[in-house]
C-alpha positions as protocol buffer text, in pm:
chain_id: "A"
residue {
  index: 1
  type: MET
  ca { x: 3263 y: -1727 z: -979 }
}
residue {
  index: 2
  type: MET
  ca { x: 3114 y: -1401 z: -1094 }
}
residue {
  index: 3
  type: GLU
  ca { x: 3354 y: -1107 z: -1063 }
}
residue {
  index: 4
  type: THR
  ca { x: 3136 y: -803 z: -1125 }
}
residue {
  index: 5
  type: LYS
  ca { x: 2979 y: -529 z: -920 }
}
residue {
  index: 6
  type: TRP
  ca { x: 2646 y: -708 z: -968 }
}
residue {
  index: 7
  type: ALA
  ca { x: 2771 y: -1038 z: -818 }
}
residue {
  index: 8
  type: TYR
  ca { x: 2651 y: -982 z: -461 }
}
residue {
  index: 9
  type: LEU
  ca { x: 2303 y: -869 z: -565 }
}
residue {
  index: 10
  type: ILE
  ca { x: 2258 y: -1144 z: -825 }
}
residue {
  index: 11
  type: HIS
  ca { x: 2365 y: -1418 z: -584 }
}
residue {
  index: 12
  type: LEU
  ca { x: 2151 y: -1276 z: -304 }
}
residue {
  index: 13
  type: LEU
  ca { x: 1836 y: -1260 z: -514 }
}
residue {
  index: 14
  type: ALA
  ca { x: 1903 y: -1592 z: -691 }
}
residue {
  index: 15
  type: TRP
  ca { x: 1901 y: -1795 z: -370 }
}
residue {
  index: 16
  type: THR
  ca { x: 1647 y: -1600 z: -167 }
}
residue {
  index: 17
  type: LEU
  ca { x: 1364 y: -1510 z: -402 }
}
residue {
  index: 18
  type: PRO
  ca { x: 1271 y: -1871 z: -491 }
}
residue {
  index: 19
  type: VAL
  ca { x: 1265 y: -1962 z: -121 }
}
residue {
  index: 20
  type: ILE
  ca { x: 1052 y: -1659 z: -31 }
}
residue {
  index: 21
  type: ALA
  ca { x: 815 y: -1738 z: -318 }
}
residue {
  index: 22
  type: PHE
  ca { x: 782 y: -2097 z: -194 }
}
residue {
  index: 23
  type: GLN
  ca { x: 724 y: -1979 z: 163 }
}
residue {
  index: 24
  type: LEU
  ca { x: 454 y: -1736 z: 51 }
}
residue {
  index: 25
  type: VAL
  ca { x: 274 y: -2003 z: -155 }
}
residue {
  index: 26
  type: VAL
  ca { x: 273 y: -2245 z: 139 }
}
residue {
  index: 27
  type: LEU
  ca { x: 170 y: -1971 z: 382 }
}
residue {
  index: 28
  type: VAL
  ca { x: -123 y: -1858 z: 167 }
}
residue {
  index: 29
  type: ARG
  ca { x: -235 y: -2218 z: 109 }
}
residue {
  index: 30
  type: HIS
  ca { x: -228 y: -2293 z: 481 }
}
residue {
  index: 31
  type: TYR
  ca { x: -365 y: -1971 z: 628 }
}
residue {
  index: 32
  type: LYS
  ca { x: -603 y: -1896 z: 339 }
}
residue {
  index: 33
  type: GLU
  ca { x: -814 y: -1589 z: 426 }
}
residue {
  index: 34
  type: ARG
  ca { x: -597 y: -1520 z: 732 }
}
residue {
  index: 35
  type: SER
  ca { x: -276 y: -1503 z: 528 }
}
residue {
  index: 36
  type: GLY
  ca { x: -296 y: -1122 z: 500 }
}
residue {
  index: 37
  type: ALA
  ca { x: -321 y: -1090 z: 877 }
}
residue {
  index: 38
  type: VAL
  ca { x: -32 y: -1332 z: 924 }
}
residue {
  index: 39
  type: LEU
  ca { x: 185 y: -1132 z: 684 }
}
residue {
  index: 40
  type: LYS
  ca { x: 92 y: -807 z: 864 }
}
residue {
  index: 41
  type: ALA
  ca { x: 200 y: -969 z: 1191 }
}
residue {
  index: 42
  type: VAL
  ca { x: 521 y: -1121 z: 1055 }
}
residue {
  index: 43
  type: LEU
  ca { x: 670 y: -871 z: 809 }
}
residue {
  index: 44
  type: PRO
  ca { x: 695 y: -548 z: 1013 }
}
residue {
  index: 45
  type: PRO
  ca { x: 909 y: -707 z: 1287 }
}
residue {
  index: 46
  type: ALA
  ca { x: 1124 y: -868 z: 1016 }
}
residue {
  index: 47
  type: PHE
  ca { x: 1188 y: -530 z: 857 }
}
residue {
  index: 48
  type: ILE
  ca { x: 1263 y: -370 z: 1194 }
}
residue {
  index: 49
  type: LEU
  ca { x: 1514 y: -646 z: 1271 }
}
residue {
  index: 50
  type: GLY
  ca { x: 1669 y: -612 z: 925 }
}
residue {
  index: 51
  type: LEU
  ca { x: 1712 y: -238 z: 976 }
}
residue {
  index: 52
  type: TYR
  ca { x: 1859 y: -297 z: 1323 }
}
residue {
  index: 53
  type: LEU
  ca { x: 2116 y: -533 z: 1173 }
}
residue {
  index: 54
  type: ALA
  ca { x: 2199 y: -279 z: 902 }
}
residue {
  index: 55
  type: VAL
  ca { x: 2262 y: -17 z: 1173 }
}
residue {
  index: 56
  type: ALA
  ca { x: 2486 y: -264 z: 1356 }
}
residue {
  index: 57
  type: ASP
  ca { x: 2671 y: -323 z: 1029 }
}
residue {
  index: 58
  type: HIS
  ca { x: 2707 y: 55 z: 985 }
}
residue {
  index: 59
  type: LEU
  ca { x: 2868 y: 76 z: 1328 }
}
residue {
  index: 60
  type: ALA
  ca { x: 3101 y: -215 z: 1254 }
}
residue {
  index: 61
  type: ILE
  ca { x: 3212 y: -59 z: 927 }
}
residue {
  index: 62
  type: THR
  ca { x: 3265 y: 289 z: 1071 }
}
residue {
  index: 63
  type: THR
  ca { x: 3475 y: 150 z: 1358 }
}
residue {
  index: 64
  type: GLY
  ca { x: 3687 y: -55 z: 1118 }
}
residue {
  index: 65
  type: ILE
  ca { x: 3575 y: -400 z: 1234 }
}
residue {
  index: 66
  type: TRP
  ca { x: 3511 y: -497 z: 871 }
}
residue {
  index: 67
  type: ASN
  ca { x: 3475 y: -354 z: 524 }
}
residue {
  index: 68
  type: PHE
  ca { x: 3366 y: -447 z: 175 }
}
residue {
  index: 69
  type: GLY
  ca { x: 3604 y: -475 z: -118 }
}
residue {
  index: 70
  type: GLU
  ca { x: 3569 y: -219 z: -392 }
}
residue {
  index: 71
  type: GLY
  ca { x: 3406 y: -335 z: -713 }
}
residue {
  index: 72
  type: LYS
  ca { x: 3218 y: -620 z: -546 }
}
residue {
  index: 73
  type: HIS
  ca { x: 2891 y: -429 z: -507 }
}
residue {
  index: 74
  type: LEU
  ca { x: 2696 y: -162 z: -692 }
}
residue {
  index: 75
  type: GLY
  ca { x: 2844 y: 129 z: -502 }
}
residue {
  index: 76
  type: ILE
  ca { x: 2509 y: 245 z: -363 }
}
residue {
  index: 77
  type: TYR
  ca { x: 2525 y: 301 z: 12 }
}
residue {
  index: 78
  type: LEU
  ca { x: 2289 y: 365 z: 298 }
}
residue {
  index: 79
  type: GLY
  ca { x: 2528 y: 543 z: 529 }
}
residue {
  index: 80
  type: VAL
  ca { x: 2843 y: 339 z: 476 }
}
residue {
  index: 81
  type: VAL
  ca { x: 2658 y: 10 z: 428 }
}
residue {
  index: 82
  type: PRO
  ca { x: 2631 y: -121 z: 70 }
}
residue {
  index: 83
  type: LEU
  ca { x: 2273 y: -151 z: -54 }
}
residue {
  index: 84
  type: GLU
  ca { x: 2319 y: -525 z: -110 }
}
residue {
  index: 85
  type: GLU
  ca { x: 2416 y: -573 z: 253 }
}
residue {
  index: 86
  type: VAL
  ca { x: 2103 y: -390 z: 372 }
}
residue {
  index: 87
  type: LEU
  ca { x: 1895 y: -607 z: 139 }
}
residue {
  index: 88
  type: PHE
  ca { x: 2070 y: -916 z: 278 }
}
residue {
  index: 89
  type: PHE
  ca { x: 1964 y: -825 z: 632 }
}
residue {
  index: 90
  type: LEU
  ca { x: 1607 y: -742 z: 529 }
}
residue {
  index: 91
  type: ILE
  ca { x: 1565 y: -1052 z: 313 }
}
residue {
  index: 92
  type: THR
  ca { x: 1713 y: -1295 z: 563 }
}
residue {
  index: 93
  type: SER
  ca { x: 1493 y: -1150 z: 837 }
}
residue {
  index: 94
  type: VAL
  ca { x: 1189 y: -1204 z: 613 }
}
residue {
  index: 95
  type: LEU
  ca { x: 1304 y: -1561 z: 540 }
}
residue {
  index: 96
  type: VAL
  ca { x: 1334 y: -1639 z: 910 }
}
residue {
  index: 97
  type: SER
  ca { x: 1003 y: -1471 z: 998 }
}
residue {
  index: 98
  type: LEU
  ca { x: 811 y: -1652 z: 725 }
}
residue {
  index: 99
  type: GLY
  ca { x: 982 y: -1973 z: 829 }
}
residue {
  index: 100
  type: LEU
  ca { x: 864 y: -1926 z: 1187 }
}
residue {
  index: 101
  type: ALA
  ca { x: 508 y: -1860 z: 1070 }
}
residue {
  index: 102
  type: LEU
  ca { x: 522 y: -2180 z: 866 }
}
residue {
  index: 103
  type: PHE
  ca { x: 675 y: -2373 z: 1154 }
}
residue {
  index: 104
  type: THR
  ca { x: 388 y: -2257 z: 1374 }
}
residue {
  index: 105
  type: ALA
  ca { x: 145 y: -2381 z: 1109 }
}
residue {
  index: 106
  type: LEU
  ca { x: 323 y: -2718 z: 1099 }
}
residue {
  index: 107
  type: VAL
  ca { x: 309 y: -2754 z: 1476 }
}
residue {
  index: 108
  type: SER
  ca { x: -62 y: -2672 z: 1464 }
}
residue {
  index: 109
  type: LEU
  ca { x: -123 y: -2933 z: 1194 }
}
residue {
  index: 110
  type: LEU
  ca { x: 70 y: -3195 z: 1390 }
}
residue {
  index: 111
  type: GLY
  ca { x: -132 y: -3114 z: 1702 }
}
residue {
  index: 112
  type: GLU
  ca { x: -458 y: -3152 z: 1507 }
}
residue {
  index: 113
  type: ALA
  ca { x: -339 y: -3482 z: 1360 }
}
residue {
  index: 114
  type: ARG
  ca { x: -257 y: -3619 z: 1705 }
}
residue {
  index: 115
  type: ALA
  ca { x: -594 y: -3509 z: 1841 }
}
residue {
  index: 116
  type: SER
  ca { x: -778 y: -3695 z: 1565 }
}
């Protein structure tokens, strides 16, 4: 286990970036010229949700519901929320949103296959 202030960020990016890259490749291959429009429809709500969750985390931290151990993150905060935690909320919201866009594409493909 990595015991450094970079641990949270490294682990977060190591497991999420390959999945996001895969999702984007599949999305662009499926939606082709419409992929830009799909991303414009999917990403803004994901970022809004991620920011909402970061605000909720801020409230939980300030009321003492939970906290983060010292030395386990970079020490950069947005309010009282560590940067890595904000990135976690933003990235996971993007993962879910892209996943839903791809699920919609899969359902569409299955519907077309059944109609054939």
